[in-house]
XYZ file of N, CA, C and O in Angstrom:
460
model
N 0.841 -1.187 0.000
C 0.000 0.000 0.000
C 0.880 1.242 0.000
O 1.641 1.515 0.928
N 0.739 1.928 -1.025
C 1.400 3.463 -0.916
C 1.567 4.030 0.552
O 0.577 3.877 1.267
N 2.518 4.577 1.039
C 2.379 5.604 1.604
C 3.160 6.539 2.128
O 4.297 6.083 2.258
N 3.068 7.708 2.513
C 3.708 8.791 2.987
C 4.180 9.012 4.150
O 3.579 8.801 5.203
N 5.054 9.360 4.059
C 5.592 9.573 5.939
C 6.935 10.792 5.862
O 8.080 10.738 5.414
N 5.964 12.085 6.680
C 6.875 13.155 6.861
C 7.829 13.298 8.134
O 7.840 12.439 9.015
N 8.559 14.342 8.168
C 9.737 14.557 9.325
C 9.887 15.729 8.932
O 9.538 16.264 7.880
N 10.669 16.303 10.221
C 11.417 17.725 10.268
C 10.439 18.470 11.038
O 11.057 19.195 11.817
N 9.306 18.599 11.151
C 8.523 19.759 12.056
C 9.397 19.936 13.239
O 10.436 19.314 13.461
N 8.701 21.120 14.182
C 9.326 20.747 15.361
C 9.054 22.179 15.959
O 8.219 22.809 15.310
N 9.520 22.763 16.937
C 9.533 24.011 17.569
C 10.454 25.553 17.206
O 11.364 25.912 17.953
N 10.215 26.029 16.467
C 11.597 27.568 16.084
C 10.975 28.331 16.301
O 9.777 28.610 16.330
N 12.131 28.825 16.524
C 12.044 30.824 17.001
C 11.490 31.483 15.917
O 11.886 30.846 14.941
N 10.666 32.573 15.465
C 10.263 32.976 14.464
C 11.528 33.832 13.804
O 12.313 34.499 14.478
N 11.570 33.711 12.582
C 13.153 34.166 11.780
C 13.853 33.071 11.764
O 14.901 33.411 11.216
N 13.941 31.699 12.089
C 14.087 30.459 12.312
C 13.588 29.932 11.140
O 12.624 30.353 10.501
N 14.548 28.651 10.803
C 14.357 28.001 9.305
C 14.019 26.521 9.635
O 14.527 26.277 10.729
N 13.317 25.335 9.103
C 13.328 24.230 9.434
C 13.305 23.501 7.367
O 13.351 24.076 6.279
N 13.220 22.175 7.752
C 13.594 22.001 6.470
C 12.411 20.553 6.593
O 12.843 19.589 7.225
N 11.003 20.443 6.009
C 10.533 19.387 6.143
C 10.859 18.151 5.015
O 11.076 18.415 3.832
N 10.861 17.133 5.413
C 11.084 15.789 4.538
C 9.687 14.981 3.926
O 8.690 15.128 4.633
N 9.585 14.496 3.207
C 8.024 13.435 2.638
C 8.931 12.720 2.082
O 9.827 13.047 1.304
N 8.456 11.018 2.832
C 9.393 10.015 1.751
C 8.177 9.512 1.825
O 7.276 9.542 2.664
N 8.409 8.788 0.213
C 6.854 7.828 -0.245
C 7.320 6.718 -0.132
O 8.540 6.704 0.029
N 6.689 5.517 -0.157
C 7.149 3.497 -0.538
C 5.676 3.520 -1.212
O 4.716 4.270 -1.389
N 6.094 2.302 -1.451
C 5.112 1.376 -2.707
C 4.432 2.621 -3.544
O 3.596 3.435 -3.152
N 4.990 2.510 -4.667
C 4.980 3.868 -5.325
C 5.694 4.336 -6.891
O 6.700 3.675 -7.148
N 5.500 4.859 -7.428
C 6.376 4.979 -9.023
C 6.416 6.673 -8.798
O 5.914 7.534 -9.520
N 7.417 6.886 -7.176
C 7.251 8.233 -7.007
C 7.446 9.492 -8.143
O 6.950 10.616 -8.075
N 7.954 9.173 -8.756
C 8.465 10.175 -10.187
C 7.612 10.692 -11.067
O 7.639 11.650 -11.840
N 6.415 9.385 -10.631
C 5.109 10.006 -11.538
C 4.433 10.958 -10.783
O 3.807 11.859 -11.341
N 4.474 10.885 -9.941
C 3.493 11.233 -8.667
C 3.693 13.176 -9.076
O 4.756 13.712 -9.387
N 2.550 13.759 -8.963
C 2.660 14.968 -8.450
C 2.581 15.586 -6.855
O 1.533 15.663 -6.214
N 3.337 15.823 -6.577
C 3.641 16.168 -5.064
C 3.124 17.451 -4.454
O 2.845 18.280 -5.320
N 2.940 17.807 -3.357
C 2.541 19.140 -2.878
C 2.304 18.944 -1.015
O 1.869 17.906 -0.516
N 2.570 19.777 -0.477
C 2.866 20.393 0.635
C 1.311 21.290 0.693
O 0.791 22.030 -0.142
N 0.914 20.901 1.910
C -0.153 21.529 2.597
C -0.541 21.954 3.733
O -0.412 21.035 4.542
N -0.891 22.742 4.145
C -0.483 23.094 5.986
C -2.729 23.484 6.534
O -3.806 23.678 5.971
N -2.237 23.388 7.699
C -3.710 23.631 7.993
C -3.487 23.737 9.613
O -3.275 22.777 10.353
N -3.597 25.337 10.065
C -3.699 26.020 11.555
C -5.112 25.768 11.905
O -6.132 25.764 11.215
N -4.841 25.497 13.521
C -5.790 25.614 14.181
C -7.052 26.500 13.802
O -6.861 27.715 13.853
N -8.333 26.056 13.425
C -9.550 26.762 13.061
C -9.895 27.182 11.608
O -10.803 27.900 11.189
N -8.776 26.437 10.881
C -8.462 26.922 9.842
C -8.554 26.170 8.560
O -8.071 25.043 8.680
N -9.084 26.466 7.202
C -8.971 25.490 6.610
C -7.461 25.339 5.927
O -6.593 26.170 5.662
N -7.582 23.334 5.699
C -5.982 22.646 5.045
C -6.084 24.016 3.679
O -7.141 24.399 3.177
N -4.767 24.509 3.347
C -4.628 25.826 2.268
C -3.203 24.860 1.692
O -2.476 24.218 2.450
N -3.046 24.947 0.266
C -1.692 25.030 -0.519
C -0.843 26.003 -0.326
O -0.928 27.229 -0.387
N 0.659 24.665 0.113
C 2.031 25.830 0.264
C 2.449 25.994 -0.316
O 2.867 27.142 -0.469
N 2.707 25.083 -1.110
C 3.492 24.444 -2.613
C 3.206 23.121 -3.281
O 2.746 22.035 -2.930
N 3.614 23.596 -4.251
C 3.912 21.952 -5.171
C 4.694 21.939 -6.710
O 4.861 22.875 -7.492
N 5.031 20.751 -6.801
C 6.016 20.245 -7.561
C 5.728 19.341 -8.369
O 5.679 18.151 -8.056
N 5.442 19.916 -9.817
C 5.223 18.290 -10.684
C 5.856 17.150 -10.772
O 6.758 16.839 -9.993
N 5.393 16.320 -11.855
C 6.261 14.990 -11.797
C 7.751 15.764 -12.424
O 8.954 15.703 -12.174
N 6.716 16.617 -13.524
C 7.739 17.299 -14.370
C 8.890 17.948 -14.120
O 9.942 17.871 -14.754
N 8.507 18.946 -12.641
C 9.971 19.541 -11.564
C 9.417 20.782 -11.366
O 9.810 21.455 -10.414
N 8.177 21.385 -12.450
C 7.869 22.605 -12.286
C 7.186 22.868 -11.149
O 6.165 22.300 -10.760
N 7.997 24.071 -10.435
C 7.334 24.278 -8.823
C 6.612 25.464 -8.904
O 6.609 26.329 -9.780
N 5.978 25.368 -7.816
C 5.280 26.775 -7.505
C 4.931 26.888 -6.074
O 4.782 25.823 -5.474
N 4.751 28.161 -5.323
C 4.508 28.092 -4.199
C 3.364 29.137 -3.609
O 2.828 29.811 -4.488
N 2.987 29.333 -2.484
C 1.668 30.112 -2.373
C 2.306 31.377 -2.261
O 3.513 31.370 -2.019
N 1.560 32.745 -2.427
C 2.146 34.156 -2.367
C 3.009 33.879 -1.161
O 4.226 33.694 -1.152
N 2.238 33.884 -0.232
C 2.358 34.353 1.751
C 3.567 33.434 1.659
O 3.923 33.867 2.755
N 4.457 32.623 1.378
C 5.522 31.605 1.687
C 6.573 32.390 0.281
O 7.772 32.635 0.412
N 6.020 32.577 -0.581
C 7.104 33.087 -1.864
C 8.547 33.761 -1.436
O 8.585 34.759 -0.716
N 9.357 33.321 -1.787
C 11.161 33.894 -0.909
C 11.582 33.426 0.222
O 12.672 33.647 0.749
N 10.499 32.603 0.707
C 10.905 32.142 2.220
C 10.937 30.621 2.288
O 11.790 30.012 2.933
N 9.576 29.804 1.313
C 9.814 28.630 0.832
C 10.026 28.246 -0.175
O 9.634 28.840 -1.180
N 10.964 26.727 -0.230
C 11.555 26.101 -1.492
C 11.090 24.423 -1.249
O 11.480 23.549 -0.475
N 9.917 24.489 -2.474
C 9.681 22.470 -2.319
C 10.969 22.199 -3.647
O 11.314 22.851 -4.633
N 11.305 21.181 -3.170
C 12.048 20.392 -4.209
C 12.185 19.417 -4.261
O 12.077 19.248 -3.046
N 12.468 17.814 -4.870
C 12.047 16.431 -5.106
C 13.071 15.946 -5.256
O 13.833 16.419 -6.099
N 13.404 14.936 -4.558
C 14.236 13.971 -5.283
C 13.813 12.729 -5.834
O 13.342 12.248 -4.804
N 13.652 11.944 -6.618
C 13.039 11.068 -7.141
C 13.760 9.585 -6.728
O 13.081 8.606 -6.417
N 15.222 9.576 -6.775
C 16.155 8.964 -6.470
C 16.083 8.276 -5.065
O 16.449 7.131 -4.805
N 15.525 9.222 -4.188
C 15.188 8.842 -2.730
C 13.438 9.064 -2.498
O 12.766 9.134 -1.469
N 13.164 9.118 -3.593
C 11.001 9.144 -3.234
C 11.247 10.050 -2.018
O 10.972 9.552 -0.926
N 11.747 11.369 -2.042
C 11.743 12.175 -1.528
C 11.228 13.634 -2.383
O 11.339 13.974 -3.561
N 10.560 14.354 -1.060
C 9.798 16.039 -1.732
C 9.878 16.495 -0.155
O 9.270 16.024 0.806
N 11.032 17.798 -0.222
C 11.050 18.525 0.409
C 10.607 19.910 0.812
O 10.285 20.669 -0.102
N 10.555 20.289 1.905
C 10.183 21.603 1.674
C 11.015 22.791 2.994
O 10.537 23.104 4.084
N 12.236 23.196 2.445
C 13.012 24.128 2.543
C 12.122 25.671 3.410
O 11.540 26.422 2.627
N 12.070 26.034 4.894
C 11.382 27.057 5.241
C 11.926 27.879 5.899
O 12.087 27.457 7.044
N 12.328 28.939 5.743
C 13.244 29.887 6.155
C 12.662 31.096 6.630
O 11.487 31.302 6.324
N 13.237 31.889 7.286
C 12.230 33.342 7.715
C 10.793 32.869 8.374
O 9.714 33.431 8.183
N 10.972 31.977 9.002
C 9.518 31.614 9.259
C 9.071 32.855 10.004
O 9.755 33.844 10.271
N 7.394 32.551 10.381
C 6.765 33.531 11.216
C 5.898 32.638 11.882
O 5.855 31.410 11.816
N 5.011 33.667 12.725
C 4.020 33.176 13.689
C 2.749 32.025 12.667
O 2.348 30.868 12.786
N 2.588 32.763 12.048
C 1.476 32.879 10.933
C 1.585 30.959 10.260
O 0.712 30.279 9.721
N 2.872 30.659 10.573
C 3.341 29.475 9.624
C 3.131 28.206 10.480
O 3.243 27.008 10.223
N 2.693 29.079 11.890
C 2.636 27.556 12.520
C 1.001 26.730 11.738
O 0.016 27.356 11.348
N 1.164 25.424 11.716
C 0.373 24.292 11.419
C 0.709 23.556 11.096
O 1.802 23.612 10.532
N 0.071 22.427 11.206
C 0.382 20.918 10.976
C 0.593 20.576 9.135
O -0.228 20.702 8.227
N 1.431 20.306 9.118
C 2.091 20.335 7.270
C 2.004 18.554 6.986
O 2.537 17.637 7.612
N 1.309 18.539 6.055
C 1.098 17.206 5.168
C 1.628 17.440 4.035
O 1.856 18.545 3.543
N 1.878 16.210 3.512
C 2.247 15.810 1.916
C 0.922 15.282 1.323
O -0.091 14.753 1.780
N 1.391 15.670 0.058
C 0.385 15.248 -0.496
C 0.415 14.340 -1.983
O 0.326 15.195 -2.864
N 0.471 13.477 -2.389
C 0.252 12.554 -3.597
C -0.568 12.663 -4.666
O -1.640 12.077 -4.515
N -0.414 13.228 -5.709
C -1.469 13.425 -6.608
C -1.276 12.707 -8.139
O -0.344 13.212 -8.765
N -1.949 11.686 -8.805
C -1.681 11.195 -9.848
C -3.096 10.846 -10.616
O -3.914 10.251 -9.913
N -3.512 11.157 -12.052
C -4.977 10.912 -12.395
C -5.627 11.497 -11.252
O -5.553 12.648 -10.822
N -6.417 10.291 -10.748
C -7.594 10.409 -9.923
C -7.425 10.223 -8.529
O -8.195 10.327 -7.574
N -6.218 9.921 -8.643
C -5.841 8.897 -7.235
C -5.110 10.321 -6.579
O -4.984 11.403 -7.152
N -4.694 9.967 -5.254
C -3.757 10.815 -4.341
C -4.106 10.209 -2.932
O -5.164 9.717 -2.540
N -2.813 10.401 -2.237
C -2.876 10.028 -1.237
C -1.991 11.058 -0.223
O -1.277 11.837 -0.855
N -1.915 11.208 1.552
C -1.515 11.825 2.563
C -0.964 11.470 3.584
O -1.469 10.527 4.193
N 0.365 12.167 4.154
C 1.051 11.357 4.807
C -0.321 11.857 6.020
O -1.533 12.067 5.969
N 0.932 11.873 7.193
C -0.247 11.798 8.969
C 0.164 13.302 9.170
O -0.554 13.849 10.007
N 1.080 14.076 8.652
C 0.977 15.334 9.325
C 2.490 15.723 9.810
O 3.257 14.923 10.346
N 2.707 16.734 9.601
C 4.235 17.218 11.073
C 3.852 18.684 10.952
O 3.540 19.477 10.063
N 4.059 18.663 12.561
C 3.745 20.032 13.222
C 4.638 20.855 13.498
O 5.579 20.693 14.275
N 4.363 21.822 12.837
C 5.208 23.221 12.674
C 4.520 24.180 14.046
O 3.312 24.333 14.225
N 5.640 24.764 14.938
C 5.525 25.754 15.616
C 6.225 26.479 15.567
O 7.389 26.080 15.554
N 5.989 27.950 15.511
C 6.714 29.068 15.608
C 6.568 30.308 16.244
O 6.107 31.296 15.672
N 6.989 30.286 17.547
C 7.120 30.944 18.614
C 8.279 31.101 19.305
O 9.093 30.194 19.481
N 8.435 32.700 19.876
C 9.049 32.905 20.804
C 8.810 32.434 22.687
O 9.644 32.787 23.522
């Protein structure tokens, strides 16, 4: 069975950088279109970024200069590079799997950012 499993969340100082990980198994990760999703308390899950099979990225305004998703295919890895964080950035960050019709989600890693 496919699935996802993230790392890297954790606790930073705001101006503080963290660097999250998504590794996929059972999978033809290369096809896969990938994407990063976060969702704060009260709030609806919103797009941070994402990354085609193809490589072409894009990311949401509010993160633009501060985040970088990027893929490795080699390791069924899609990262996501977060720098300058702020208050605003804390929430729980999923991966996300997207191919045809299908897609699938890891369990979540929780981003906090506080002094």
């Amino acid at each position: 069975q496919m699935q996802l499993v993230e790392s890297g969340g954790g606790l930073v100082l705001p101006g503080g950088s963290l660097r999250l990980s998504c590794v996929g198994s059972n999978m033809h990760f290369e096809a896969w279109d990938m994407n990063w999703y976060r969702q704060a308390p009260g709030k609806q899950r919103e797009l941070v970024a994402a990354i085609a099979a193809s490589g072409s990225a894009s990311v949401r305004n509010s993160v633009k200069g501060r985040f970088t998703i990027s893929r490795e295919n080699a390791k069924n890895t899609v990262s996501l590079q977060m720098d300058s964080l702020k208050p605003e950035d804390t929430a729980i960050y999923y991966c996300n799997a997207v191919r045809d019709f299908r897609q699938a989600w890891g369990q979540g890693t929780q981003v906090t950012v506080s002094s």
